[in-house]
Amino acid sequence: MTDQKGSTVGTGRVFGFRIFRPILAGATLRERLVACLGALIGIALTGLVCGWAFGEGVHIPLIVAPMGASAVLLFAVPASPLAQPWSVIGGNTISAFMGVIAARFVPDPIVAIGVGVALAIAAMSVTRSLHPPGGAAALTALIGGHAATSAGFLFPLFPVCVNSVILVTLGVAFHKLSGRSYPHAPVERPVNDHGTSDLPAALRVGFRDEDVDAALTAMNETLDIDRTDLDRLLRQVELQALVHAHRGLACEDVMSRDVVTIAEGATIEQATAVLLDRNIRTLPVVDGEGRLLGTVGLRELAKRGASRVADAVVGAKTAGRNDPAVGLVGTLTDGRTHAIVVVSVDRLILGVITQTDLLATLARQATLRAIGRNPGPAAA
């Protein structure tokens, strides 16, 4: 059989693991396995802790069903706005309260379940705690049996709120141990470091906030992604497209190889003189074996109390010789970084790429591409 592009695809491949391909952007098999392990540990420990603390009588449910859905979000998509601590704890608890209110004031059970879920959505929206399992928490308060209905307004606190707090606490610990970031903190957008009202260089060209808002309006969809994360994703897509267009250009093709360095034991005066005499802005600092320790500039050298270069050195931005040179655009346009040091595996300096180096190379490549597409009379 053939796929949409006309290429042959094996039947076994189509009906094998391919059908289990995750539909979430960025999802991998490893991420899903980590999510399964996290859910296993989180739900099991939540039940154990509640059973140990409150007993296991039939009149007290150890754990409510919505926790299973909360675990899916918390462990499988921890970056989702719907999976953040306030969404899990607040969404479940507030929704359970809405379910209890509906049960108390709406006599018809069929109408009450609809009212309960509707009130839950409204309350979560107002309190910015939207969490899909909250709808199930509201229903549990309505149709969860005698243990839920007899508890009344205590039910949202225990077991719903207690379950949620324990699950989130375990989620924070699990993600930290597994090297994942939770709670999710959107990366702050670049700011102008020069104290002016201009946008940072990286934000002046390309799409703007109003373009993203207009696109979202045109799509008429609600996306499960933070607004700042969406902006960051789109800018990364732009950068990857640029890298793809210049994929043959490596750092070793662009870098300056005759690198001016200074020893860590040099004085502040010596380093300042090198920067001014050589007309450079970033000076790599090396140890006795010539390995990179960091960099200094005039800003660092002006630091109070520093007498030697070692007192002022800061971490260096580095790259490998075979890394795509265009991939450095984001770093070299952040308003703070003026040069990137190209190093070997053992931190020996191979070269330096400055803003000027990269700009000149990209300008030349753009010119050559334009000439290739639009040959002049001499080339005809």
mmCIF file of C-alpha atoms in Angstrom:
data_model
loop_
_atom_site.group_PDB
_atom_site.id
_atom_site.type_symbol
_atom_site.label_atom_id
_atom_site.label_comp_id
_atom_site.label_asym_id
_atom_site.label_seq_id
_atom_site.Cartn_x
_atom_site.Cartn_y
_atom_site.Cartn_z
ATOM 1 C CA MET A 1 0.000 0.000 0.000
ATOM 2 C CA THR A 2 1.086 3.620 -0.409
ATOM 3 C CA ASP A 3 0.913 6.624 1.862
ATOM 4 C CA GLN A 4 -0.365 10.095 0.941
ATOM 5 C CA LYS A 5 2.962 10.942 -0.700
ATOM 6 C CA GLY A 6 2.822 7.838 -2.878
ATOM 7 C CA SER A 7 5.607 5.917 -1.141
ATOM 8 C CA THR A 8 5.203 2.260 -0.261
ATOM 9 C CA VAL A 9 4.382 1.551 3.356
ATOM 10 C CA GLY A 10 4.484 -1.934 4.852
ATOM 11 C CA THR A 11 1.177 -3.223 6.154
ATOM 12 C CA GLY A 12 2.811 -4.417 9.344
ATOM 13 C CA ARG A 13 4.226 -0.980 9.978
ATOM 14 C CA VAL A 14 0.842 0.684 9.482
ATOM 15 C CA PHE A 15 -0.973 -1.643 11.838
ATOM 16 C CA GLY A 16 1.958 -1.987 14.251
ATOM 17 C CA PHE A 17 3.463 0.608 16.497
ATOM 18 C CA ARG A 18 2.623 3.416 14.074
ATOM 19 C CA ILE A 19 -1.003 3.488 15.234
ATOM 20 C CA PHE A 20 0.223 4.264 18.748
ATOM 21 C CA ARG A 21 2.154 7.342 17.634
ATOM 22 C CA PRO A 22 1.361 10.105 20.190
ATOM 23 C CA ILE A 23 -0.708 12.939 18.782
ATOM 24 C CA LEU A 24 0.699 15.470 21.245
ATOM 25 C CA ALA A 25 3.416 17.744 19.914
ATOM 26 C CA GLY A 26 6.803 16.845 21.357
ATOM 27 C CA ALA A 27 5.613 13.536 22.824
ATOM 28 C CA THR A 28 8.071 10.633 22.739
ATOM 29 C CA LEU A 29 7.951 7.022 23.848
ATOM 30 C CA ARG A 30 10.232 7.859 26.769
ATOM 31 C CA GLU A 31 7.952 10.706 27.871
ATOM 32 C CA ARG A 32 4.912 8.409 27.813
ATOM 33 C CA LEU A 33 6.723 5.724 29.812
ATOM 34 C CA VAL A 34 7.749 8.342 32.381
ATOM 35 C CA ALA A 35 4.117 9.482 32.543
ATOM 36 C CA CYS A 36 2.942 5.914 33.168
ATOM 37 C CA LEU A 37 5.445 5.462 35.979
ATOM 38 C CA GLY A 38 4.504 8.810 37.500
ATOM 39 C CA ALA A 39 0.785 8.018 37.427
ATOM 40 C CA LEU A 40 1.422 4.608 38.988
ATOM 41 C CA ILE A 41 3.403 6.078 41.856
ATOM 42 C CA GLY A 42 1.212 9.172 42.276
ATOM 43 C CA ILE A 43 -2.160 7.438 42.433
ATOM 44 C CA ALA A 44 -0.904 4.536 44.566
ATOM 45 C CA LEU A 45 0.762 6.797 47.125
ATOM 46 C CA THR A 46 -2.243 9.130 47.219
ATOM 47 C CA GLY A 47 -4.448 6.198 48.173
ATOM 48 C CA LEU A 48 -1.946 4.892 50.707
ATOM 49 C CA VAL A 49 -1.489 8.274 52.396
ATOM 50 C CA CYS A 50 -5.238 8.879 52.640
ATOM 51 C CA GLY A 51 -5.830 5.359 53.944
ATOM 52 C CA TRP A 52 -3.115 5.762 56.571
ATOM 53 C CA ALA A 53 -4.308 9.187 57.689
ATOM 54 C CA PHE A 54 -8.080 8.756 57.640
ATOM 55 C CA GLY A 55 -8.748 5.048 57.809
ATOM 56 C CA GLU A 56 -10.287 2.755 55.247
ATOM 57 C CA GLY A 57 -13.922 2.666 56.270
ATOM 58 C CA VAL A 58 -16.504 2.340 53.507
ATOM 59 C CA HIS A 59 -18.018 5.610 54.648
ATOM 60 C CA ILE A 60 -14.839 7.471 53.664
ATOM 61 C CA PRO A 61 -13.637 7.083 50.065
ATOM 62 C CA LEU A 62 -9.845 6.895 49.976
ATOM 63 C CA ILE A 63 -9.566 8.530 46.580
ATOM 64 C CA VAL A 64 -12.069 9.963 44.131
ATOM 65 C CA ALA A 65 -12.220 8.929 40.480
ATOM 66 C CA PRO A 66 -11.326 12.377 39.036
ATOM 67 C CA MET A 67 -7.805 11.915 40.439
ATOM 68 C CA GLY A 68 -7.152 9.412 37.648
ATOM 69 C CA ALA A 69 -7.878 12.074 35.025
ATOM 70 C CA SER A 70 -5.836 14.630 36.975
ATOM 71 C CA ALA A 71 -2.923 12.194 36.988
ATOM 72 C CA VAL A 72 -3.083 11.916 33.193
ATOM 73 C CA LEU A 73 -2.655 15.675 32.846
ATOM 74 C CA LEU A 74 -0.130 16.069 35.657
ATOM 75 C CA PHE A 75 2.209 13.300 34.493
ATOM 76 C CA ALA A 76 1.592 13.150 30.717
ATOM 77 C CA VAL A 77 1.357 16.864 29.860
ATOM 78 C CA PRO A 78 2.954 18.711 32.814
ATOM 79 C CA ALA A 79 3.488 21.870 30.733
ATOM 80 C CA SER A 80 -0.238 22.256 30.045
ATOM 81 C CA PRO A 81 -1.950 25.215 31.756
ATOM 82 C CA LEU A 82 -4.665 22.720 32.730
ATOM 83 C CA ALA A 83 -2.153 20.615 34.699
ATOM 84 C CA GLN A 84 -0.625 23.281 36.934
ATOM 85 C CA PRO A 85 -0.959 23.015 40.734
ATOM 86 C CA TRP A 86 -3.680 25.630 41.110
ATOM 87 C CA SER A 87 -5.655 24.086 38.255
ATOM 88 C CA VAL A 88 -5.478 20.606 39.826
ATOM 89 C CA ILE A 89 -6.172 21.622 43.417
ATOM 90 C CA GLY A 90 -8.439 24.597 42.813
ATOM 91 C CA GLY A 91 -10.261 23.106 39.832
ATOM 92 C CA ASN A 92 -11.146 19.846 41.570
ATOM 93 C CA THR A 93 -12.064 21.411 44.914
ATOM 94 C CA ILE A 94 -14.097 24.310 43.532
ATOM 95 C CA SER A 95 -15.919 22.003 41.111
ATOM 96 C CA ALA A 96 -16.802 19.606 43.921
ATOM 97 C CA PHE A 97 -18.298 22.554 45.839
ATOM 98 C CA MET A 98 -20.379 23.431 42.774
ATOM 99 C CA GLY A 99 -21.627 19.842 42.636
ATOM 100 C CA VAL A 100 -22.646 19.944 46.296
ATOM 101 C CA ILE A 101 -24.465 23.255 45.748
ATOM 102 C CA ALA A 102 -26.347 21.815 42.772
ATOM 103 C CA ALA A 103 -27.318 18.750 44.805
ATOM 104 C CA ARG A 104 -28.650 20.928 47.634
ATOM 105 C CA PHE A 105 -30.673 23.394 45.605
ATOM 106 C CA VAL A 106 -31.799 21.525 42.458
ATOM 107 C CA PRO A 107 -34.262 18.750 43.358
ATOM 108 C CA ASP A 108 -34.378 17.043 39.962
ATOM 109 C CA PRO A 109 -31.222 14.855 39.732
ATOM 110 C CA ILE A 110 -31.101 14.978 35.924
ATOM 111 C CA VAL A 111 -31.165 18.760 35.924
ATOM 112 C CA ALA A 112 -28.807 18.883 38.910
ATOM 113 C CA ILE A 113 -25.981 17.035 37.153
ATOM 114 C CA GLY A 114 -26.132 19.455 34.248
ATOM 115 C CA VAL A 115 -26.263 22.462 36.553
ATOM 116 C CA GLY A 116 -23.371 21.108 38.623
ATOM 117 C CA VAL A 117 -21.029 20.712 35.649
ATOM 118 C CA ALA A 118 -22.072 24.069 34.207
ATOM 119 C CA LEU A 119 -21.424 25.808 37.524
ATOM 120 C CA ALA A 120 -18.065 24.033 37.764
ATOM 121 C CA ILE A 121 -16.962 25.339 34.363
ATOM 122 C CA ALA A 122 -18.092 28.857 35.232
ATOM 123 C CA ALA A 123 -16.400 28.821 38.646
ATOM 124 C CA MET A 124 -13.148 27.406 37.268
ATOM 125 C CA SER A 125 -13.131 30.024 34.511
ATOM 126 C CA VAL A 126 -13.606 32.877 36.969
ATOM 127 C CA THR A 127 -10.939 31.567 39.343
ATOM 128 C CA ARG A 128 -8.511 30.721 36.484
ATOM 129 C CA SER A 129 -8.362 27.108 37.637
ATOM 130 C CA LEU A 130 -9.770 25.355 34.571
ATOM 131 C CA HIS A 131 -9.154 21.626 34.951
ATOM 132 C CA PRO A 132 -11.164 19.069 32.906
ATOM 133 C CA PRO A 133 -11.393 16.475 35.727
ATOM 134 C CA GLY A 134 -13.185 19.174 37.710
ATOM 135 C CA GLY A 135 -16.322 18.313 35.754
ATOM 136 C CA ALA A 136 -16.024 14.745 37.034
ATOM 137 C CA ALA A 137 -15.463 16.042 40.564
ATOM 138 C CA ALA A 138 -18.741 17.944 40.341
ATOM 139 C CA LEU A 139 -20.544 14.821 39.124
ATOM 140 C CA THR A 140 -18.972 12.716 41.877
ATOM 141 C CA ALA A 141 -20.433 15.083 44.472
ATOM 142 C CA LEU A 142 -23.840 14.514 42.853
ATOM 143 C CA ILE A 143 -23.867 10.814 42.036
ATOM 144 C CA GLY A 144 -20.962 9.434 44.056
ATOM 145 C CA GLY A 145 -23.141 7.376 46.338
ATOM 146 C CA HIS A 146 -23.980 7.693 50.005
ATOM 147 C CA ALA A 147 -20.390 8.410 51.104
ATOM 148 C CA ALA A 148 -20.232 11.468 48.857
ATOM 149 C CA THR A 149 -23.736 12.846 49.268
ATOM 150 C CA SER A 150 -23.852 12.371 53.046
ATOM 151 C CA ALA A 151 -20.594 14.252 53.535
ATOM 152 C CA GLY A 152 -22.159 17.408 52.136
ATOM 153 C CA PHE A 153 -19.848 20.419 52.079
ATOM 154 C CA LEU A 154 -17.070 18.396 53.719
ATOM 155 C CA PHE A 155 -16.748 16.237 50.584
ATOM 156 C CA PRO A 156 -14.889 18.919 48.529
ATOM 157 C CA LEU A 157 -12.332 19.204 51.343
ATOM 158 C CA PHE A 158 -11.912 15.496 51.980
ATOM 159 C CA PRO A 159 -11.260 13.512 49.962
ATOM 160 C CA VAL A 160 -11.228 15.830 46.910
ATOM 161 C CA CYS A 161 -8.933 18.643 48.114
ATOM 162 C CA VAL A 162 -6.725 16.312 50.165
ATOM 163 C CA ASN A 163 -6.361 13.938 47.200
ATOM 164 C CA SER A 164 -5.464 16.827 44.923
ATOM 165 C CA VAL A 165 -2.860 18.292 47.282
ATOM 166 C CA ILE A 166 -1.176 14.921 47.787
ATOM 167 C CA LEU A 167 -1.168 14.180 44.047
ATOM 168 C CA VAL A 168 0.348 17.570 43.177
ATOM 169 C CA THR A 169 2.980 17.242 45.931
ATOM 170 C CA LEU A 170 3.986 13.834 44.611
ATOM 171 C CA GLY A 171 3.952 15.203 41.076
ATOM 172 C CA VAL A 172 6.352 18.011 41.953
ATOM 173 C CA ALA A 173 8.742 15.545 43.616
ATOM 174 C CA PHE A 174 8.498 13.006 40.785
ATOM 175 C CA HIS A 175 9.139 15.526 38.017
ATOM 176 C CA LYS A 176 12.098 16.966 39.903
ATOM 177 C CA LEU A 177 13.651 13.517 40.289
ATOM 178 C CA SER A 178 13.010 12.692 36.617
ATOM 179 C CA GLY A 179 14.580 15.950 35.447
ATOM 180 C CA ARG A 180 11.385 17.556 34.164
ATOM 181 C CA SER A 181 10.145 21.025 34.958
ATOM 182 C CA TYR A 182 6.982 21.211 37.076
ATOM 183 C CA PRO A 183 5.231 23.477 37.862
ATOM 184 C CA HIS A 184 5.724 24.808 34.373
ATOM 185 C CA ALA A 185 7.234 28.288 34.253
ATOM 186 C CA PRO A 186 6.948 29.975 30.845
ATOM 187 C CA VAL A 187 10.244 31.454 29.678
ATOM 188 C CA GLU A 188 10.207 35.225 29.985
ATOM 189 C CA ARG A 189 10.316 37.119 26.721
ATOM 190 C CA PRO A 190 13.517 39.013 25.896
ATOM 191 C CA VAL A 191 13.672 42.588 27.167
ATOM 192 C CA ASN A 192 15.695 45.527 25.976
ATOM 193 C CA ASP A 193 18.801 45.609 28.174
ATOM 194 C CA HIS A 194 19.751 49.118 27.066
ATOM 195 C CA GLY A 195 17.009 50.907 28.973
ATOM 196 C CA THR A 196 15.216 52.214 25.880
ATOM 197 C CA SER A 197 11.639 51.753 24.698
ATOM 198 C CA ASP A 198 12.671 49.816 21.581
ATOM 199 C CA LEU A 199 11.760 46.166 21.317
ATOM 200 C CA PRO A 200 14.676 43.720 21.686
ATOM 201 C CA ALA A 201 16.372 42.988 18.364
ATOM 202 C CA ALA A 202 14.947 39.451 18.259
ATOM 203 C CA LEU A 203 11.361 40.788 18.396
ATOM 204 C CA ARG A 204 11.580 43.647 15.896
ATOM 205 C CA VAL A 205 11.370 41.494 12.785
ATOM 206 C CA GLY A 206 8.792 38.829 12.046
ATOM 207 C CA PHE A 207 5.427 38.296 13.636
ATOM 208 C CA ARG A 208 4.133 40.351 16.551
ATOM 209 C CA ASP A 209 1.707 39.745 19.407
ATOM 210 C CA GLU A 210 -1.187 41.132 17.434
ATOM 211 C CA ASP A 211 -0.401 38.730 14.585
ATOM 212 C CA VAL A 212 -0.620 35.752 16.960
ATOM 213 C CA ASP A 213 -3.866 37.066 18.425
ATOM 214 C CA ALA A 214 -5.307 37.576 14.942
ATOM 215 C CA ALA A 215 -4.313 34.028 13.955
ATOM 216 C CA LEU A 216 -5.966 32.584 17.062
ATOM 217 C CA THR A 217 -9.112 34.566 16.326
ATOM 218 C CA ALA A 218 -9.133 33.364 12.720
ATOM 219 C CA MET A 219 -8.709 29.739 13.829
ATOM 220 C CA ASN A 220 -11.592 30.116 16.308
ATOM 221 C CA GLU A 221 -10.008 27.465 18.525
ATOM 222 C CA THR A 222 -8.886 27.271 22.154
ATOM 223 C CA LEU A 223 -5.391 25.785 22.320
ATOM 224 C CA ASP A 224 -4.035 23.916 25.332
ATOM 225 C CA ILE A 225 -0.801 25.929 25.479
ATOM 226 C CA ASP A 226 0.285 28.989 27.409
ATOM 227 C CA ARG A 227 0.276 32.196 25.335
ATOM 228 C CA THR A 228 3.971 32.901 26.028
ATOM 229 C CA ASP A 229 4.881 29.292 25.211
ATOM 230 C CA LEU A 230 3.073 29.626 21.889
ATOM 231 C CA ASP A 231 5.058 32.772 21.072
ATOM 232 C CA ARG A 232 8.304 31.007 22.003
ATOM 233 C CA LEU A 233 7.383 27.973 19.898
ATOM 234 C CA LEU A 234 6.666 30.059 16.806
ATOM 235 C CA ARG A 235 9.963 31.929 17.130
ATOM 236 C CA GLN A 236 11.807 28.629 17.502
ATOM 237 C CA VAL A 237 10.083 27.418 14.330
ATOM 238 C CA GLU A 238 11.370 30.529 12.555
ATOM 239 C CA LEU A 239 14.897 29.822 13.773
ATOM 240 C CA GLN A 240 14.738 26.156 12.747
ATOM 241 C CA ALA A 241 13.541 27.167 9.282
ATOM 242 C CA LEU A 242 16.512 29.535 9.019
ATOM 243 C CA VAL A 243 18.877 26.777 10.145
ATOM 244 C CA HIS A 244 17.357 24.430 7.574
ATOM 245 C CA ALA A 245 17.867 26.980 4.806
ATOM 246 C CA HIS A 246 21.550 27.268 5.768
ATOM 247 C CA ARG A 247 22.044 23.695 6.976
ATOM 248 C CA GLY A 248 25.405 23.342 5.191
ATOM 249 C CA LEU A 249 26.981 26.205 7.136
ATOM 250 C CA ALA A 250 28.833 24.942 10.238
ATOM 251 C CA CYS A 251 30.479 26.936 13.007
ATOM 252 C CA GLU A 252 33.952 26.002 11.772
ATOM 253 C CA ASP A 253 33.126 27.670 8.440
ATOM 254 C CA VAL A 254 32.391 30.994 10.128
ATOM 255 C CA MET A 255 34.606 31.192 13.199
ATOM 256 C CA SER A 256 37.736 33.297 13.638
ATOM 257 C CA ARG A 257 40.588 30.895 14.409
ATOM 258 C CA ASP A 258 43.244 33.296 15.708
ATOM 259 C CA VAL A 259 41.635 33.830 19.098
ATOM 260 C CA VAL A 260 42.855 36.402 21.612
ATOM 261 C CA THR A 261 42.695 34.966 25.152
ATOM 262 C CA ILE A 262 43.896 35.893 28.619
ATOM 263 C CA ALA A 263 45.043 33.830 31.578
ATOM 264 C CA GLU A 264 42.917 33.629 34.704
ATOM 265 C CA GLY A 265 45.769 35.045 36.781
ATOM 266 C CA ALA A 266 46.061 38.256 34.769
ATOM 267 C CA THR A 267 45.191 41.575 36.375
ATOM 268 C CA ILE A 268 42.107 43.632 35.649
ATOM 269 C CA GLU A 269 44.317 46.322 34.086
ATOM 270 C CA GLN A 270 45.928 43.816 31.720
ATOM 271 C CA ALA A 271 42.561 42.461 30.574
ATOM 272 C CA THR A 272 41.169 45.962 30.065
ATOM 273 C CA ALA A 273 44.187 46.899 27.957
ATOM 274 C CA VAL A 274 43.716 43.804 25.741
ATOM 275 C CA LEU A 275 40.041 44.570 25.167
ATOM 276 C CA LEU A 276 40.730 48.180 24.234
ATOM 277 C CA ASP A 277 43.883 47.585 22.190
ATOM 278 C CA ARG A 278 42.382 44.720 20.190
ATOM 279 C CA ASN A 279 38.992 46.449 19.868
ATOM 280 C CA ILE A 280 37.067 43.378 21.061
ATOM 281 C CA ARG A 281 34.127 43.082 23.444
ATOM 282 C CA THR A 282 34.450 39.514 24.715
ATOM 283 C CA LEU A 283 37.734 38.058 25.970
ATOM 284 C CA PRO A 284 37.971 34.283 26.616
ATOM 285 C CA VAL A 285 39.693 33.330 29.881
ATOM 286 C CA VAL A 286 41.812 30.164 29.958
ATOM 287 C CA ASP A 287 43.524 28.085 32.595
ATOM 288 C CA GLY A 288 47.142 26.965 32.619
ATOM 289 C CA GLU A 289 46.418 24.223 30.062
ATOM 290 C CA GLY A 290 44.619 26.536 27.667
ATOM 291 C CA ARG A 291 41.105 25.283 28.477
ATOM 292 C CA LEU A 292 38.220 27.702 28.497
ATOM 293 C CA LEU A 293 37.073 28.890 31.928
ATOM 294 C CA GLY A 294 34.715 31.663 30.847
ATOM 295 C CA THR A 295 34.804 35.150 29.407
ATOM 296 C CA VAL A 296 35.162 38.760 30.546
ATOM 297 C CA GLY A 297 34.191 42.091 29.048
ATOM 298 C CA LEU A 298 34.499 45.673 30.187
ATOM 299 C CA ARG A 299 31.273 45.292 32.194
ATOM 300 C CA GLU A 300 32.669 42.373 34.187
ATOM 301 C CA LEU A 301 36.057 44.017 34.664
ATOM 302 C CA ALA A 302 34.383 47.047 36.225
ATOM 303 C CA LYS A 303 33.058 44.842 39.015
ATOM 304 C CA ARG A 304 33.992 46.190 42.459
ATOM 305 C CA GLY A 305 36.517 44.265 44.475
ATOM 306 C CA ALA A 306 37.960 42.384 41.505
ATOM 307 C CA SER A 307 41.745 42.478 41.267
ATOM 308 C CA ARG A 308 42.349 39.511 38.978
ATOM 309 C CA VAL A 309 40.549 38.253 35.898
ATOM 310 C CA ALA A 310 39.520 35.137 37.822
ATOM 311 C CA ASP A 311 37.419 37.358 40.109
ATOM 312 C CA ALA A 312 35.392 38.741 37.197
ATOM 313 C CA VAL A 313 34.996 35.783 34.854
ATOM 314 C CA VAL A 314 31.477 34.744 33.820
ATOM 315 C CA GLY A 315 30.189 31.658 32.054
ATOM 316 C CA ALA A 316 30.922 31.519 28.339
ATOM 317 C CA LYS A 317 28.386 30.778 25.603
ATOM 318 C CA THR A 318 29.884 27.921 23.605
ATOM 319 C CA ALA A 319 29.283 25.819 20.507
ATOM 320 C CA GLY A 320 30.870 22.847 18.761
ATOM 321 C CA ARG A 321 32.742 23.093 15.498
ATOM 322 C CA ASN A 322 30.086 21.105 13.595
ATOM 323 C CA ASP A 323 27.067 22.864 15.095
ATOM 324 C CA PRO A 324 24.901 24.822 12.615
ATOM 325 C CA ALA A 325 26.218 28.381 12.583
ATOM 326 C CA VAL A 326 22.774 29.867 11.992
ATOM 327 C CA GLY A 327 21.603 28.193 15.190
ATOM 328 C CA LEU A 328 23.592 30.849 17.060
ATOM 329 C CA VAL A 329 21.370 33.667 15.812
ATOM 330 C CA GLY A 330 19.099 33.559 18.860
ATOM 331 C CA THR A 331 21.982 33.777 21.321
ATOM 332 C CA LEU A 332 23.871 36.499 19.438
ATOM 333 C CA THR A 333 20.754 38.674 19.233
ATOM 334 C CA ASP A 334 19.729 38.467 22.888
ATOM 335 C CA GLY A 335 21.186 41.922 23.597
ATOM 336 C CA ARG A 336 23.853 40.592 25.969
ATOM 337 C CA THR A 337 26.008 38.093 24.079
ATOM 338 C CA HIS A 338 28.569 39.503 21.651
ATOM 339 C CA ALA A 339 30.564 36.350 20.895
ATOM 340 C CA ILE A 340 30.338 32.578 21.140
ATOM 341 C CA VAL A 341 33.413 30.473 21.783
ATOM 342 C CA VAL A 342 33.777 27.335 19.646
ATOM 343 C CA VAL A 343 35.372 24.608 21.744
ATOM 344 C CA SER A 344 36.412 20.971 21.499
ATOM 345 C CA VAL A 345 35.069 18.242 23.753
ATOM 346 C CA ASP A 346 37.808 18.928 26.317
ATOM 347 C CA ARG A 347 37.133 22.708 26.320
ATOM 348 C CA LEU A 348 40.114 23.702 24.179
ATOM 349 C CA ILE A 349 39.343 26.833 22.187
ATOM 350 C CA LEU A 350 38.999 26.274 18.435
ATOM 351 C CA GLY A 351 37.630 29.663 17.440
ATOM 352 C CA VAL A 352 35.242 32.501 18.147
ATOM 353 C CA ILE A 353 32.116 33.629 16.315
ATOM 354 C CA THR A 354 31.097 37.243 16.862
ATOM 355 C CA GLN A 355 27.946 39.047 15.838
ATOM 356 C CA THR A 356 29.926 40.622 12.999
ATOM 357 C CA ASP A 357 31.194 37.241 11.777
ATOM 358 C CA LEU A 358 27.719 35.751 11.572
ATOM 359 C CA LEU A 359 26.081 38.855 10.105
ATOM 360 C CA ALA A 360 28.694 39.133 7.356
ATOM 361 C CA THR A 361 28.320 35.450 6.473
ATOM 362 C CA LEU A 362 24.523 35.559 6.332
ATOM 363 C CA ALA A 363 24.602 38.745 4.265
ATOM 364 C CA ARG A 364 26.961 37.145 1.756
ATOM 365 C CA GLN A 365 24.865 33.989 1.532
ATOM 366 C CA ALA A 366 21.722 36.044 0.995
ATOM 367 C CA THR A 367 23.466 37.952 -1.800
ATOM 368 C CA LEU A 368 24.631 34.753 -3.487
ATOM 369 C CA ARG A 369 21.139 33.274 -3.255
ATOM 370 C CA ALA A 370 19.631 36.419 -4.772
ATOM 371 C CA ILE A 371 22.140 36.380 -7.629
ATOM 372 C CA GLY A 372 21.419 32.721 -8.247
ATOM 373 C CA ARG A 373 17.673 33.349 -8.512
ATOM 374 C CA ASN A 374 17.953 36.610 -10.462
ATOM 375 C CA PRO A 375 20.985 36.413 -12.755
ATOM 376 C CA GLY A 376 22.073 39.731 -14.197
ATOM 377 C CA PRO A 377 23.001 40.453 -17.798
ATOM 378 C CA ALA A 378 26.568 39.233 -17.280
ATOM 379 C CA ALA A 379 25.341 35.898 -15.982
ATOM 380 C CA ALA A 380 22.801 35.367 -18.750
#
